[in-house]
Short mmCIF file of C-alpha atoms in Angstrom, two decimals:
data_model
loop_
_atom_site.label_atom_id
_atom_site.label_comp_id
_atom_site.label_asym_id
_atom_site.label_seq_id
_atom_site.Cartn_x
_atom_site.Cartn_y
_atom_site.Cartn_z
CA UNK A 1 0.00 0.00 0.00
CA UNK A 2 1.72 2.99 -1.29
CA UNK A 3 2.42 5.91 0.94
CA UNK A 4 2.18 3.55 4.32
CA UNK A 5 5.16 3.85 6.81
CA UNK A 6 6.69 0.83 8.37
CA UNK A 7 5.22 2.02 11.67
CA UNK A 8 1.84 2.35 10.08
CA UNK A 9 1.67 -1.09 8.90
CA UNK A 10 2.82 -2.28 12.76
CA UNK A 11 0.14 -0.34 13.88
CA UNK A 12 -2.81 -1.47 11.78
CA UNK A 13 -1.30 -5.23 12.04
CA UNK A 14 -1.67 -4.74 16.11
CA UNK A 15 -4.72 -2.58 16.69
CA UNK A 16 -6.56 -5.42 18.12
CA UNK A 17 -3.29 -6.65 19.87
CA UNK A 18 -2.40 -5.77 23.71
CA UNK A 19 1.25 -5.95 22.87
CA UNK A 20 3.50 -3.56 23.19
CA UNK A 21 4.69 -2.70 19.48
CA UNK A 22 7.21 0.41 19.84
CA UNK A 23 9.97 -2.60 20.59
CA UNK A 24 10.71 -6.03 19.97
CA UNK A 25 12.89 -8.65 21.48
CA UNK A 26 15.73 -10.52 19.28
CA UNK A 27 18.14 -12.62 19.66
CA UNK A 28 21.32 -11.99 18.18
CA UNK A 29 23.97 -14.49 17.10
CA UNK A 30 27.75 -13.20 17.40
CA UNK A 31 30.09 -15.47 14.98
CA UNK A 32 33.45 -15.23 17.67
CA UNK A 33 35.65 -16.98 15.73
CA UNK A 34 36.91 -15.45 12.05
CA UNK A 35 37.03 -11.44 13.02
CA UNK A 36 33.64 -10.84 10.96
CA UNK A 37 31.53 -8.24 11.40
CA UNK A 38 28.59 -9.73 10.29
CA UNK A 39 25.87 -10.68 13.25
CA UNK A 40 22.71 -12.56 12.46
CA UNK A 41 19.32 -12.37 14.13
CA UNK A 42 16.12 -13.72 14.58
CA UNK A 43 12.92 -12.06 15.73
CA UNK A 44 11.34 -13.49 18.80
CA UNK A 45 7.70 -14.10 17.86
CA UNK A 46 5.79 -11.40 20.26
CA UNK A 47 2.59 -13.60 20.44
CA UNK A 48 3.86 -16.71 21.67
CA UNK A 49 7.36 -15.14 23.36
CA UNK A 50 8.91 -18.69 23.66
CA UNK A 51 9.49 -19.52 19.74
CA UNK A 52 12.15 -17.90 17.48
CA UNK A 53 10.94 -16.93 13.78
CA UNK A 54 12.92 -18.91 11.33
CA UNK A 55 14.24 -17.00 9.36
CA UNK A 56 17.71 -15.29 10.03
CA UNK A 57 18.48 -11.85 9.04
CA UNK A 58 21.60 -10.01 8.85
CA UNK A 59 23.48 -6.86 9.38
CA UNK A 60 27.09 -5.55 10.78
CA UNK A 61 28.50 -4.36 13.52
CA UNK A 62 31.67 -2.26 12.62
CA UNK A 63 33.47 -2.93 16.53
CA UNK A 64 33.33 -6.47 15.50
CA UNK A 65 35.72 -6.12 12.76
CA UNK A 66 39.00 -8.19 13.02
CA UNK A 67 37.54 -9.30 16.51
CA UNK A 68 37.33 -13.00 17.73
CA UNK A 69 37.04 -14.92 20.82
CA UNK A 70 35.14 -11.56 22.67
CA UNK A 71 32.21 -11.96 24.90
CA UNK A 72 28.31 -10.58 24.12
CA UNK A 73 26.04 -9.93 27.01
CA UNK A 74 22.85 -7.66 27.55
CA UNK A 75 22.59 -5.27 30.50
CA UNK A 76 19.81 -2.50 31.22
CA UNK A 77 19.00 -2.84 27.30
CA UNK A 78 22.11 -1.98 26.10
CA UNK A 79 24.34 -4.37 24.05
CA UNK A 80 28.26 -4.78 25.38
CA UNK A 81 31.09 -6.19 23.58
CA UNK A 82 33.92 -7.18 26.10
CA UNK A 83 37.50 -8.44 25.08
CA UNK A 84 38.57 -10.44 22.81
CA UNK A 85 41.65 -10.47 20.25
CA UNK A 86 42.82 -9.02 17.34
CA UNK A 87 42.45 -11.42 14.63
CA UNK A 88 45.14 -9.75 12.47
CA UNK A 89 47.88 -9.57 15.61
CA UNK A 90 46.84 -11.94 18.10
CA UNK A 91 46.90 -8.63 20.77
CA UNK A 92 44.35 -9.64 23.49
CA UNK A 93 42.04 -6.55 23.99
CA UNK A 94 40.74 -4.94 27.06
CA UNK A 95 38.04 -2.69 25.42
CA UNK A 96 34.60 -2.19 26.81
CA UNK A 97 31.91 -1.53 23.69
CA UNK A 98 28.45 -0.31 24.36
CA UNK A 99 25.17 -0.06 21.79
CA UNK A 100 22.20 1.53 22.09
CA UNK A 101 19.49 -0.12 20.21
CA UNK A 102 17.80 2.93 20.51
CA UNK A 103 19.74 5.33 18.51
CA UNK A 104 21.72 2.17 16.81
CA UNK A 105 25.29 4.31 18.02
CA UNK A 106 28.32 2.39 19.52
CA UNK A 107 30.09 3.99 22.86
CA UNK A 108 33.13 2.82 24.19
CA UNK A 109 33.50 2.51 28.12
CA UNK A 110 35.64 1.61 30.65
CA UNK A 111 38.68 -0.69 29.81
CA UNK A 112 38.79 -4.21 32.38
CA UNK A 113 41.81 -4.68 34.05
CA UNK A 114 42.79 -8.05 32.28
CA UNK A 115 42.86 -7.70 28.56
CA UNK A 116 41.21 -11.30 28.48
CA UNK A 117 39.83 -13.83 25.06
CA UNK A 118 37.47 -16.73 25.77
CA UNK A 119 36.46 -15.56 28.57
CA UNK A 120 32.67 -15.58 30.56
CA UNK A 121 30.22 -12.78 31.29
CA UNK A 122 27.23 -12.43 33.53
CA UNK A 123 25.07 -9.77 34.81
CA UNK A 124 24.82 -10.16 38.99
CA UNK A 125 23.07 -7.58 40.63
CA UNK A 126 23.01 -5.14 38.18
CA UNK A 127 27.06 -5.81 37.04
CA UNK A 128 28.75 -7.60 34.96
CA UNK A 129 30.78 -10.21 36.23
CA UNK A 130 34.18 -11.62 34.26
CA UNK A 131 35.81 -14.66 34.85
CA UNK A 132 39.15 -16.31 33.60
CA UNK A 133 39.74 -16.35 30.07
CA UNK A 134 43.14 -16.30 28.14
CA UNK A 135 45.38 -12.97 28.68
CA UNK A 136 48.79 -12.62 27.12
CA UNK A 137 51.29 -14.98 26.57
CA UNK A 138 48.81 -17.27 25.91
CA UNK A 139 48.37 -18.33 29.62
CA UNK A 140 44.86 -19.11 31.16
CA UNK A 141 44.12 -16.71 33.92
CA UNK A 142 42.27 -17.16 37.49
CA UNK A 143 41.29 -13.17 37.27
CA UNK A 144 37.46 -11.97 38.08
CA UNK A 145 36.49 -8.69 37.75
CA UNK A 146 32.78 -6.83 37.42
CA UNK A 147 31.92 -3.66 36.02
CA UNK A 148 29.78 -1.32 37.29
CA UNK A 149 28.27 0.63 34.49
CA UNK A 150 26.97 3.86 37.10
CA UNK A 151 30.33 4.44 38.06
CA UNK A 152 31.53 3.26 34.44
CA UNK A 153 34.70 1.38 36.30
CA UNK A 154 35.82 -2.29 36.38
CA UNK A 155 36.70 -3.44 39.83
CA UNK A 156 39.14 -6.55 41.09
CA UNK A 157 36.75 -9.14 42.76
CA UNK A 158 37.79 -12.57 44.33
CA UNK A 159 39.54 -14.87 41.80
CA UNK A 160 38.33 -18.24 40.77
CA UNK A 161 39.94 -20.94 42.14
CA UNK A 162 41.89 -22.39 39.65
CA UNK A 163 42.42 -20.30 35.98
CA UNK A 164 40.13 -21.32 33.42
CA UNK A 165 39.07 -20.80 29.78
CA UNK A 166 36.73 -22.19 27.68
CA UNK A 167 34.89 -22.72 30.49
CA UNK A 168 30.63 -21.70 31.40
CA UNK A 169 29.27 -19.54 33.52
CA UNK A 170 25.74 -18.24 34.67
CA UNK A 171 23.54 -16.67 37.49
CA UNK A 172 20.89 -18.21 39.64
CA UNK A 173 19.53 -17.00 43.14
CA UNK A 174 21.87 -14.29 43.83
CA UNK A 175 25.34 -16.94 42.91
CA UNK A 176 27.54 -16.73 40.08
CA UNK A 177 28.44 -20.13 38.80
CA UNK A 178 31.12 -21.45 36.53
CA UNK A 179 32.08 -25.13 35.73
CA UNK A 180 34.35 -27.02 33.22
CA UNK A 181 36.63 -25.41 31.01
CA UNK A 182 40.46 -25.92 30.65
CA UNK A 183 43.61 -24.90 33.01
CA UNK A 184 45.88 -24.18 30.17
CA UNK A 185 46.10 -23.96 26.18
CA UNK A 186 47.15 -28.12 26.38
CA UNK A 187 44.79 -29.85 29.02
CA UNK A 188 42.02 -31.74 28.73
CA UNK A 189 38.40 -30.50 29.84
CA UNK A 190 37.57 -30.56 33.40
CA UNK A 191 34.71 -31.16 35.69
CA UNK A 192 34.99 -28.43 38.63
CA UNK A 193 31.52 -26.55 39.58
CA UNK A 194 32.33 -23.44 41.69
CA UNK A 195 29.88 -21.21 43.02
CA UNK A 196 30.26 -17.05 43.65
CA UNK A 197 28.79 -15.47 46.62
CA UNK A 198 28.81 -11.46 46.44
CA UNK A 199 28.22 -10.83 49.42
CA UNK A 200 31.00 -12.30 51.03
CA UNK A 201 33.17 -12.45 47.74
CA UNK A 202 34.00 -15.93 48.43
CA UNK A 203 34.20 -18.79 45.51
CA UNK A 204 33.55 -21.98 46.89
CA UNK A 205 31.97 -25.24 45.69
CA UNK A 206 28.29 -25.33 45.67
CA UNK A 207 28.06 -28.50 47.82
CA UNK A 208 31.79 -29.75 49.33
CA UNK A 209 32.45 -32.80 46.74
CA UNK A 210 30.16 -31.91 44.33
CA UNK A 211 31.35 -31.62 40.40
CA UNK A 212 30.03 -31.78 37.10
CA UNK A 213 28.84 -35.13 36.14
CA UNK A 214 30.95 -35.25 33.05
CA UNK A 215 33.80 -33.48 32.11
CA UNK A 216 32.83 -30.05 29.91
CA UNK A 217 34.43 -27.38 27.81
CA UNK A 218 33.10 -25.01 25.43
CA UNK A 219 29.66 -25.76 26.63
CA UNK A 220 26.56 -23.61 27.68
CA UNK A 221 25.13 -23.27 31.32
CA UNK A 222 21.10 -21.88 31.42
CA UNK A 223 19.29 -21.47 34.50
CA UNK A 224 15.87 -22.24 34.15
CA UNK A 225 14.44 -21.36 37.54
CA UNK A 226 15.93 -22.96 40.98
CA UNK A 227 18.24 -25.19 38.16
CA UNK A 228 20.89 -24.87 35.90
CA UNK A 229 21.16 -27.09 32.62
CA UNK A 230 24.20 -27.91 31.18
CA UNK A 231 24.40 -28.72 27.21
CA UNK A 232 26.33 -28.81 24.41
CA UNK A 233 30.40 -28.74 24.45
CA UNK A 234 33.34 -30.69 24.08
CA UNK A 235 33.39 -34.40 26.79
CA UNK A 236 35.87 -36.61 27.32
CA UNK A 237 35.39 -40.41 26.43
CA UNK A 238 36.72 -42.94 29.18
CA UNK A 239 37.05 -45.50 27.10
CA UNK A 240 39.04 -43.95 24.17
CA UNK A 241 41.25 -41.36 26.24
CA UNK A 242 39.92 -39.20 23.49
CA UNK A 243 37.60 -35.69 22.99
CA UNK A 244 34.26 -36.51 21.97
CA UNK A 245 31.41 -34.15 21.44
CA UNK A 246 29.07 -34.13 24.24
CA UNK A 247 25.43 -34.72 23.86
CA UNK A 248 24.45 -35.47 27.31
CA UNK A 249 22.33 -32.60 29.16
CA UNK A 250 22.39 -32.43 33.03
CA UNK A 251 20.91 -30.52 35.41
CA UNK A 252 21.74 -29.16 38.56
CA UNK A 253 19.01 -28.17 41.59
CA UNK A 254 20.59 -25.09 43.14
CA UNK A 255 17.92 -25.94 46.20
CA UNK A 256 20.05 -28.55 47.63
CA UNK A 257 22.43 -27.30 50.44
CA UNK A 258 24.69 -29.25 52.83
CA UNK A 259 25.37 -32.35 52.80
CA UNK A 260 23.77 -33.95 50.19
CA UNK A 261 24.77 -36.32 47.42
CA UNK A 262 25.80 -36.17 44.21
CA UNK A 263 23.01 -37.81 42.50
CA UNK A 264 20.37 -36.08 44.43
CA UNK A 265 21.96 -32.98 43.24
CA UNK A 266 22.59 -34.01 39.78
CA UNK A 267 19.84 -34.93 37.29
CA UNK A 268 21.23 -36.64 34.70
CA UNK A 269 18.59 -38.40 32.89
CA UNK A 270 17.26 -36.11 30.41
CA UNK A 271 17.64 -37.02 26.61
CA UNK A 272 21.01 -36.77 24.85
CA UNK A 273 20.78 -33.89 22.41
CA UNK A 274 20.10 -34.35 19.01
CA UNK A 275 22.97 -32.49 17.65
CA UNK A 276 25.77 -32.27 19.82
CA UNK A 277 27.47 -29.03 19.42
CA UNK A 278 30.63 -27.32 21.18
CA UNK A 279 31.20 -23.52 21.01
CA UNK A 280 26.99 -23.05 20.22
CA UNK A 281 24.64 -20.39 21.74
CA UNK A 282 21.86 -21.20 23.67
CA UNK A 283 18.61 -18.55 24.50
CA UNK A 284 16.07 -19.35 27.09
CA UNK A 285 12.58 -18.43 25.68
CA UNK A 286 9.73 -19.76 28.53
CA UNK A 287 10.52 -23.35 29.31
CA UNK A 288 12.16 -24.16 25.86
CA UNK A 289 16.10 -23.59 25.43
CA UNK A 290 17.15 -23.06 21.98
CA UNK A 291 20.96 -24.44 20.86
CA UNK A 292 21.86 -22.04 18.13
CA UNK A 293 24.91 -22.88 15.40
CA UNK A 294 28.74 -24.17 17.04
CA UNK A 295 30.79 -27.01 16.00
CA UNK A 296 30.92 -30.73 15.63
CA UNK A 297 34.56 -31.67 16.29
CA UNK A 298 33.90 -35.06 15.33
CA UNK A 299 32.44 -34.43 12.36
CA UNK A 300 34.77 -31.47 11.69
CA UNK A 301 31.42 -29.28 10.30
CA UNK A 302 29.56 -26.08 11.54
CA UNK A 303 26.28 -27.37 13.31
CA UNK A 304 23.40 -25.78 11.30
CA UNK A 305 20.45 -27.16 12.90
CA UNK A 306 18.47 -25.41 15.42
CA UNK A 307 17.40 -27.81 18.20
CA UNK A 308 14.83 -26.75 21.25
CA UNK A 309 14.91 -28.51 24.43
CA UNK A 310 11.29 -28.23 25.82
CA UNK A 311 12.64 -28.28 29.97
CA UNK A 312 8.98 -29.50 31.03
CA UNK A 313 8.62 -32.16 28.88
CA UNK A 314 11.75 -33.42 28.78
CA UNK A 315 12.24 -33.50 24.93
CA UNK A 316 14.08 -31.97 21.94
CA UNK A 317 13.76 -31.37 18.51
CA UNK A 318 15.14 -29.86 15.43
CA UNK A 319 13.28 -26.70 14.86
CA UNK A 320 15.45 -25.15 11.40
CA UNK A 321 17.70 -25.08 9.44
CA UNK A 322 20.62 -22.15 9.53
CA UNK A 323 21.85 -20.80 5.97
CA UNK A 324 24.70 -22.72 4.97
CA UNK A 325 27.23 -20.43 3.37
CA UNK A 326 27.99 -18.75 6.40
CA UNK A 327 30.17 -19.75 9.56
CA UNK A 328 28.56 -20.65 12.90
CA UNK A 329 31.83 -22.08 14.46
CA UNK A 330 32.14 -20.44 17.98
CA UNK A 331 28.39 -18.64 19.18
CA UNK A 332 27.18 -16.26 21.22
CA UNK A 333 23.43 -15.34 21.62
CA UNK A 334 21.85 -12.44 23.12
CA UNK A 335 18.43 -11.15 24.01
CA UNK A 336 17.98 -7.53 22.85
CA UNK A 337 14.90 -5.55 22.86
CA UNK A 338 14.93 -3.14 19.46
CA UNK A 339 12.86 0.24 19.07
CA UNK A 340 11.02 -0.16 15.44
CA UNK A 341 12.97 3.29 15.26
CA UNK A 342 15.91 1.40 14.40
CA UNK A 343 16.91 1.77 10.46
CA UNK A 344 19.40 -1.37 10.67
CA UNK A 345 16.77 -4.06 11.86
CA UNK A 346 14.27 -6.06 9.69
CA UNK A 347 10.99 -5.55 11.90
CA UNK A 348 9.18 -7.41 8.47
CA UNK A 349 8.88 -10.78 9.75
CA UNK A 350 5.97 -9.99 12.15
CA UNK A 351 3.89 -8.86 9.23
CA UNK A 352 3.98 -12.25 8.24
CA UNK A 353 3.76 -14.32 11.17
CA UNK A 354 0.29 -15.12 10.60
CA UNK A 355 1.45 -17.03 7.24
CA UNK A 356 3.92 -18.88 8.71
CA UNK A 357 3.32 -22.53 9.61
CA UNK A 358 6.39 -23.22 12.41
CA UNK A 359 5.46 -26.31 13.53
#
């Protein structure tokens, strides 16, 4: 219909709707691994909130240029880009990115510390938290940091136990967690579970003796209310003294305190994944946790199916397909709520989410 805006169109297409059209929620998908600055997305479907569109768009982000092994993470609905190395030199980066969805401009901030690659970061009580990650001379650090974006300053916190990279990290209940990862550029995977209290900024183990039931790295943690799921990731195989991708998913009850054992703690009988994956994303939408691109190792192939993990009934399936002439190798994934104001994002694919037939 000539002469219509974009916003007209939402507006007519929602006038019957009690949702909240001047924004919508993506997820973004952060290729860590070649020094591209192309980012794909996928538009979170705003009637049922817990299904990704299938269809991934692109654009570019010009900080991400010649930048690999950095760390995405959403705060107070801005975008950050922490760390990372130069692609071209191999010089490990401190540099703090910000971007405003809002007016689509980049602003840097406060350097960290530790210029730090393959690293974790997680928001805790309105911070972001850093942990480990490879610094120069290619050693694997122990250093933790958080940044607190009032005061626009990174701060020295308690460090992990042991240094770690490739490892996973997330929040639940007020803790910082981390588990797995490597000790240094030629070790295996590992199976320690550590636990961060602010308060007393204090790492210990959740529950004394407690670990990961199988060795991890390059895997995902997602807590999906009192628990934490672990997926995807590279395993190590008993049997063969060998790396093996790692299909099992576990989950951890963050309820259990004391003395308690392992298996009561641990609940390792959900379904193996379909696709196991090292290096993927993985989003939380409602109950269902999406895997998103990563690596076979095996195989020696990018993982381009999209597989859902339904968390209350226990089952997962293939929802897409990802385009195949691009590179999904090491993933990040992020949950970022766009204004429609925004010139660089496809808000299209609503208009035809009534024509759709996802599954």
């Amino acid at each position: 219909m000539a002469g219509v805006s974009l916003q007209d169109k939402f507006q007519k297409s929602t006038d019957d709707s009690h949702i909240d059209m001047k924004a919508f929620d993506f997820v973004f998908l952060f290729n860590k691994s070649i020094g591209s600055s192309k980012v794909f997305y996928f538009m979170i479907d705003p009637w049922m909130n817990n299904r990704l569109f299938p269809k991934c768009n692109v654009m570019r982000f010009s900080k991400l240029a010649n930048l690999v092994h950095f760390k995405a993470i959403e705060l107070d609905g801005y975008l950050y880009i922490i760390g990372g190395k130069d692609w071209e030199t191999g010089e490990h980066r401190s540099d703090t990115w910000r971007y405003d969805p809002g007016s689509a401009k980049w602003t840097g901030r406060a350097r960290m510390n530790t210029a730090r690659c393959r690293h974790t970061a997680d928001v805790l009580n309105g911070c972001i938290y850093v942990t480990g990650g490879e610094v120069h001379g290619g050693k694997v650090s122990d250093s933790c940091e958080k940044y607190d974006p009032i005061k626009d300053k990174w701060i020295e916190v308690e460090p992990i136990p042991r240094p770690r990279a490739d490892h996973a990290a997330c929040v639940n209940g007020g803790n910082l967690y981390v588990s797995g990862g490597i000790s240094n550029l030629k070790h295996q995977c590992s199976n320690v579970f550590w636990m961060y209290d602010p308060i007393m900024n204090e790492w210990t183990e959740p529950i004394i003796g407690v670990i990961l039931p199988h060795e991890r790295e390059k895997h995902c943690m997602v807590p999906v209310g009192k628990k934490i799921y672990i997926m995807g990731g590279r395993g190590f195989d008993q049997e063969t003294f060998s790396e093996k991708d790692e299909a099992a998913i576990s989950s951890y009850n963050t309820k259990c305190r004391g003395d308690f054992r392992r298996d009561a703690c641990w609940d390792v009988n959900h379904p193996n994944m379909n696709q196991p994956r090292a290096h993927g994303g993985a989003v939380l939408l409602g109950h269902n946790i999406y895997m998103i691109g990563g690596k076979s190792f095996q195989r020696d192939c990018d993982v381009l199916s999209v597989e859902c993990y339904n968390t209350k009934r226990r089952k997962s399936r293939e929802m897409f397909t990802l385009p195949p002439s691009d590179n999904y190798v090491n993933c990040d994934c992020v949950i970022l709520k766009v204004p429609i104001t925004n010139k660089d994002i496809n808000f299209n694919d609503v208009l035809l989410f009534d024509k759709w037939i996802m599954w």
